[in-house]
CSV table of C-alpha atoms and ligand atoms in Angstrom, one decimal:
chain,number,residue,atom,x,y,z
A,13,MET,CA,28.3,8.6,26.2
A,14,THR,CA,25.6,11.1,25.0
A,15,ASP,CA,23.2,11.2,27.5
A,16,ARG,CA,19.9,12.0,25.6
A,17,LEU,CA,19.6,9.7,22.5
A,18,ARG,CA,17.9,12.0,20.0
A,19,LEU,CA,15.0,10.9,18.1
A,20,GLY,CA,14.3,11.9,14.4
A,21,VAL,CA,10.9,10.9,13.0
A,22,ASN,CA,10.8,9.9,9.3
A,23,ILE,CA,7.6,11.0,7.8
A,24,ASP,CA,8.0,9.7,4.5
A,25,HIS,CA,5.0,6.9,4.9
A,26,VAL,CA,2.6,9.3,5.8
A,27,ALA,CA,3.1,10.9,2.3
A,28,THR,CA,3.1,7.3,0.9
A,29,ILE,CA,-0.4,6.9,2.3
A,30,ARG,CA,-1.5,10.6,1.1
A,31,ASN,CA,0.1,9.6,-2.4
A,32,ALA,CA,-2.2,6.8,-2.8
A,33,ARG,CA,-4.7,8.3,-3.5
A,34,GLY,CA,-3.3,11.5,-4.8
A,35,GLY,CA,-4.9,14.2,-2.6
A,36,ASP,CA,-3.8,15.7,0.4
A,37,HIS,CA,-4.5,13.8,3.1
A,38,PRO,CA,-2.7,12.5,5.2
A,39,ASP,CA,-0.6,15.5,5.4
A,40,PRO,CA,3.0,14.7,6.5
A,41,LEU,CA,3.4,18.3,7.6
A,42,ARG,CA,0.7,17.5,10.2
A,43,ALA,CA,2.5,14.3,11.1
A,44,ALA,CA,5.3,16.4,11.8
A,45,GLN,CA,3.6,18.6,14.2
A,46,ILE,CA,2.3,15.5,16.1
A,47,ALA,CA,5.8,14.3,16.5
A,48,ALA,CA,7.0,17.6,17.3
A,49,ALA,CA,4.4,17.7,20.5
A,50,ALA,CA,5.2,13.7,21.1
A,51,GLY,CA,9.1,14.5,21.8
A,52,ALA,CA,10.8,13.9,18.7
A,53,ASP,CA,13.9,16.0,18.2
A,54,GLY,CA,13.8,16.3,14.5
A,55,ILE,CA,12.1,15.5,11.2
A,56,THR,CA,13.8,13.0,8.7
A,57,ALA,CA,11.9,13.1,4.9
A,58,HIS,CA,13.5,11.4,2.1
A,59,LEU,CA,13.2,13.2,-1.1
A,60,ARG,CA,13.4,10.2,-3.7
A,61,GLU,CA,14.1,10.8,-7.5
A,62,ASP,CA,11.0,9.2,-8.5
A,63,ARG,CA,8.9,11.5,-5.3
A,64,ARG,CA,7.2,8.4,-4.6
A,65,HIS,CA,6.6,9.8,-0.9
A,66,ILE,CA,7.8,13.0,-0.1
A,67,THR,CA,7.6,16.0,-2.9
A,68,ASP,CA,9.7,19.2,-3.4
A,69,ASP,CA,6.2,21.0,-1.9
A,70,ASP,CA,6.5,19.0,1.2
A,71,ILE,CA,10.0,19.8,1.7
A,72,ALA,CA,9.0,23.9,1.3
A,73,ARG,CA,6.3,23.1,3.7
A,74,LEU,CA,8.5,21.5,6.6
A,75,MET,CA,11.3,23.9,6.1
A,76,GLY,CA,8.8,26.7,6.5
A,77,GLU,CA,6.5,25.4,9.0
A,78,ILE,CA,8.3,23.4,11.4
A,79,ASP,CA,10.3,24.3,14.4
A,80,LEU,CA,12.4,21.2,14.4
A,81,PRO,CA,15.4,20.5,12.9
A,82,LEU,CA,14.9,19.0,9.3
A,83,ASN,CA,17.0,16.0,8.2
A,84,LEU,CA,16.9,15.6,4.2
A,85,GLU,CA,17.9,12.2,3.0
A,86,MET,CA,18.7,12.1,-0.2
A,87,ALA,CA,20.9,10.9,-2.9
A,88,ALA,CA,24.4,12.1,-4.2
A,89,THR,CA,22.9,13.8,-7.7
A,90,GLU,CA,23.2,17.3,-9.0
A,91,GLU,CA,19.4,17.8,-8.7
A,92,MET,CA,19.1,17.0,-5.0
A,93,LEU,CA,22.4,18.9,-4.0
A,94,GLU,CA,20.8,22.0,-6.1
A,95,ILE,CA,17.4,21.2,-3.5
A,96,ALA,CA,19.6,20.9,-0.5
A,97,LEU,CA,21.4,24.2,-1.3
A,98,ARG,CA,18.2,26.1,-1.9
A,99,HIS,CA,16.1,24.9,1.3
A,100,ARG,CA,19.2,24.7,3.7
A,101,PRO,CA,18.1,22.1,6.2
A,102,HIS,CA,20.1,21.4,9.3
A,103,ALA,CA,21.1,18.1,8.2
A,104,ALA,CA,21.4,16.3,5.1
A,105,CYS,CA,22.0,12.5,5.1
A,106,ILE,CA,23.3,11.1,1.8
A,107,VAL,CA,22.0,7.5,0.8
A,108,PRO,CA,22.5,5.5,-2.0
A,109,GLU,CA,19.3,5.3,-4.1
A,110,LYS,CA,18.3,2.4,-6.7
A,111,ARG,CA,15.0,3.6,-8.6
A,112,GLU,CA,13.6,-0.1,-8.4
A,113,GLU,CA,14.5,-0.8,-4.8
A,114,ARG,CA,11.5,-0.4,-2.1
A,115,THR,CA,13.6,1.1,0.7
A,116,THR,CA,17.1,2.0,0.9
A,117,GLU,CA,18.6,-1.4,1.1
A,118,GLY,CA,22.0,-1.0,1.9
A,119,GLY,CA,24.8,1.5,3.0
A,120,LEU,CA,26.6,4.4,0.5
A,121,ASP,CA,30.0,2.9,-0.4
A,122,ALA,CA,31.6,5.9,0.9
A,123,ALA,CA,35.2,4.4,0.2
A,124,GLY,CA,34.4,3.5,-3.2
A,125,MET,CA,32.6,6.8,-4.0
A,126,HIS,CA,35.4,9.1,-2.6
A,127,ASP,CA,35.7,11.2,-5.3
A,128,GLN,CA,32.0,11.9,-6.2
A,129,LEU,CA,31.4,12.3,-2.6
A,130,ALA,CA,34.0,15.0,-1.9
A,131,ALA,CA,33.0,17.4,-3.8
A,132,PHE,CA,29.2,17.0,-2.8
A,133,VAL,CA,30.2,16.7,1.3
A,134,ALA,CA,32.1,20.0,0.7
A,135,ARG,CA,29.3,22.0,-0.7
A,136,LEU,CA,26.9,20.9,1.4
A,137,THR,CA,29.4,21.8,4.6
A,138,ALA,CA,30.2,25.1,2.9
A,139,ALA,CA,26.5,26.1,3.0
A,140,GLY,CA,26.2,25.5,6.9
A,141,ILE,CA,24.4,21.8,6.2
A,142,ARG,CA,25.5,19.3,8.6
A,143,VAL,CA,26.5,16.3,6.5
A,144,SER,CA,25.4,12.4,7.3
A,145,LEU,CA,26.4,9.6,5.5
A,146,PHE,CA,24.4,6.5,5.6
A,147,ILE,CA,26.7,3.6,5.8
A,148,GLU,CA,27.0,0.1,6.7
A,149,PRO,CA,28.5,-0.6,10.0
A,150,ASP,CA,31.9,-1.5,8.4
A,151,GLU,CA,35.3,0.1,9.7
A,152,ARG,CA,36.4,0.7,6.4
A,153,GLN,CA,33.0,3.0,5.6
A,154,VAL,CA,34.1,5.1,8.8
A,155,GLU,CA,37.5,5.5,7.9
A,156,ALA,CA,35.9,6.6,4.6
A,157,ALA,CA,33.7,9.0,6.2
A,158,LEU,CA,36.6,10.7,8.0
A,159,ARG,CA,38.6,11.4,4.7
A,160,LEU,CA,35.4,12.9,3.4
A,161,ARG,CA,35.0,15.0,6.4
A,162,ALA,CA,31.8,14.1,7.4
A,163,PRO,CA,30.8,15.2,10.7
A,164,VAL,CA,28.0,12.4,11.0
A,165,VAL,CA,27.7,8.9,10.2
A,166,GLU,CA,24.8,7.1,10.3
A,167,PHE,CA,24.5,3.3,10.4
A,168,HIS,CA,22.4,1.0,8.5
A,169,THR,CA,20.4,-1.2,11.3
A,170,GLY,CA,18.6,-3.1,8.3
A,171,ARG,CA,20.9,-5.9,8.4
A,172,PHE,CA,20.4,-5.9,12.6
A,173,ALA,CA,16.7,-5.7,12.2
A,174,HIS,CA,16.2,-8.5,9.8
A,175,VAL,CA,18.5,-11.4,11.4
A,176,ASP,CA,18.4,-13.5,14.3
A,177,GLY,CA,20.2,-15.3,17.3
A,178,ASP,CA,24.1,-14.9,16.7
A,179,ASP,CA,24.1,-13.0,13.5
A,180,ARG,CA,22.0,-10.5,15.3
A,181,SER,CA,24.4,-10.3,18.1
A,182,ALA,CA,27.3,-10.1,15.8
A,183,GLU,CA,25.9,-7.2,13.6
A,184,LEU,CA,25.0,-5.7,17.1
A,185,LYS,CA,29.0,-5.5,18.0
A,186,ARG,CA,29.8,-4.4,14.5
A,187,ILE,CA,27.3,-1.2,15.6
A,188,GLY,CA,28.5,-0.3,18.6
A,189,ASP,CA,32.3,-1.0,17.5
A,190,CYS,CA,31.7,1.1,14.5
A,191,ALA,CA,30.2,3.7,16.7
A,192,ALA,CA,33.0,3.5,19.0
A,193,LEU,CA,35.2,3.8,16.2
A,194,ALA,CA,33.2,7.1,14.9
A,195,VAL,CA,33.3,9.2,18.0
A,196,LYS,CA,37.2,8.2,18.7
A,197,ASN,CA,37.8,9.9,15.2
A,198,GLY,CA,35.4,12.8,16.0
A,199,ILE,CA,32.3,12.2,14.1
A,200,GLU,CA,28.8,11.6,15.2
A,201,PRO,CA,27.2,8.3,15.2
A,202,HIS,CA,23.4,7.9,14.3
A,203,ALA,CA,21.8,4.8,13.5
A,204,GLY,CA,18.3,3.8,11.6
A,205,HIS,CA,16.3,1.6,9.6
A,206,GLY,CA,14.0,-1.1,10.3
A,207,LEU,CA,13.9,-0.5,14.4
A,208,THR,CA,10.6,-1.3,16.1
A,209,PHE,CA,9.5,-1.6,19.6
A,210,ALA,CA,10.7,-4.9,19.6
A,211,ASN,CA,14.1,-4.4,18.4
A,212,VAL,CA,15.4,-0.8,19.5
A,213,VAL,CA,16.4,-1.4,22.7
A,214,PRO,CA,19.5,-2.9,22.3
A,215,VAL,CA,20.6,-0.3,19.7
A,216,ALA,CA,19.5,2.5,22.0
A,217,ALA,CA,21.6,1.3,24.7
A,218,ILE,CA,24.9,1.8,22.1
A,219,PRO,CA,26.3,4.4,24.6
A,220,GLN,CA,28.0,6.5,21.6
A,221,LEU,CA,24.9,6.8,19.7
A,222,ALA,CA,23.6,10.4,19.7
A,223,GLU,CA,20.3,9.6,17.2
A,224,LEU,CA,18.1,7.2,16.0
A,225,ASN,CA,16.2,7.9,12.9
A,226,ILE,CA,12.7,5.6,12.9
A,227,GLY,CA,9.8,6.0,10.1
A,228,HIS,CA,7.9,2.9,8.5
A,229,PHE,CA,7.1,1.3,12.0
A,230,LEU,CA,5.9,4.3,13.6
A,231,VAL,CA,3.9,5.4,10.6
A,232,GLY,CA,2.6,1.7,10.7
A,233,GLU,CA,2.0,1.7,14.2
A,234,ALA,CA,-0.1,4.9,14.5
A,235,ILE,CA,-2.6,3.0,12.4
A,236,PHE,CA,-3.4,1.3,15.7
A,237,THR,CA,-2.7,3.6,18.7
A,238,GLY,CA,-2.2,7.2,16.8
A,239,LEU,CA,1.1,8.8,15.8
A,240,GLU,CA,1.7,10.7,19.1
A,241,ALA,CA,1.0,7.4,21.3
A,242,SER,CA,3.5,5.5,18.9
A,243,ILE,CA,6.3,7.8,19.1
A,244,GLN,CA,5.8,8.4,22.7
A,245,ARG,CA,6.3,4.9,23.3
A,246,MET,CA,9.5,4.7,21.2
A,247,ARG,CA,10.7,7.7,22.8
A,248,GLY,CA,10.3,6.2,26.4
A,249,LEU,CA,12.0,2.5,25.2
A,250,MET,CA,14.7,4.9,23.8
A,251,ASP,CA,14.9,6.4,27.3
A,252,GLU,CA,14.6,3.2,29.3
A,253,ALA,CA,17.5,1.8,27.4
A,254,ARG,CA,20.1,4.4,28.6
B,4,PXP,N1,17.8,6.8,8.3
B,4,PXP,C1,17.8,6.4,6.7
B,4,PXP,C2,19.1,7.0,6.3
B,4,PXP,C3,17.0,6.1,5.8
B,4,PXP,O1,16.9,5.8,4.7
B,4,PXP,C4,15.6,5.4,6.4
B,4,PXP,C5,14.7,4.9,5.6
B,4,PXP,O2,14.0,6.2,4.9
B,4,PXP,C6,15.6,5.5,7.7
B,4,PXP,C7,16.5,5.8,8.5
B,4,PXP,C8,14.3,5.2,8.5
B,4,PXP,O3,14.2,3.4,8.4
B,4,PXP,P1,12.6,3.1,8.8
B,4,PXP,O4,11.4,3.7,7.8
B,4,PXP,O5,12.7,1.5,8.4
B,4,PXP,O6,12.3,3.4,10.1
């Protein structure tokens, strides 16, 4: 059991709003500062190939000016590898990326991409970056992460967030079983995607999970209550679940 469940606040969509007008407001760096004050344990940002939200300059500023650990989400491309090796964030979460998708729609096929990912994980690890693989809660993928020597996996909770009833219970069980399998094999399990005030509690109650990464809902809710209040409420729900 990991007592304190860490909260990584994903600030991508602060940048989405900024980019809608092409200026510099709202600033994701300011959001990261507020997140830190509100109890976030880390900042997560996805530098996409098309730079639709976070930009290279945002990453440089986050690395230079924020004390919290940065979890850089990135596709397994040479361009992103070079950027990660230059900035050396605390962690790099490797995600699948399709140009036409609205968000990261599924987990990485760590099993099918072993050869491509092996060198990637090794180079990031050698640079002192903690590698996480964003995978579906599927035993085959956990076993593949183990073969790749990834110290962390993040389970994609998108399916859990989008189904109801028995399907949701089954998905929650898959996440719990895979979290237990990961811990048994020395891998630290995280989870994220699509988490909200309404659905976070059963995920946060999975005792093996060490971290949740949450973004879109927190930024959306911040429109109504402010970012600090939205993060604090999420933090409170996570703590109550433990
Ligand atoms: N974790 C990973 C690996 C992600 O790609 C994302 C979305 O960028 C999240 C967590 C956060 O998902 P959401 O924005 O739906 O909370």
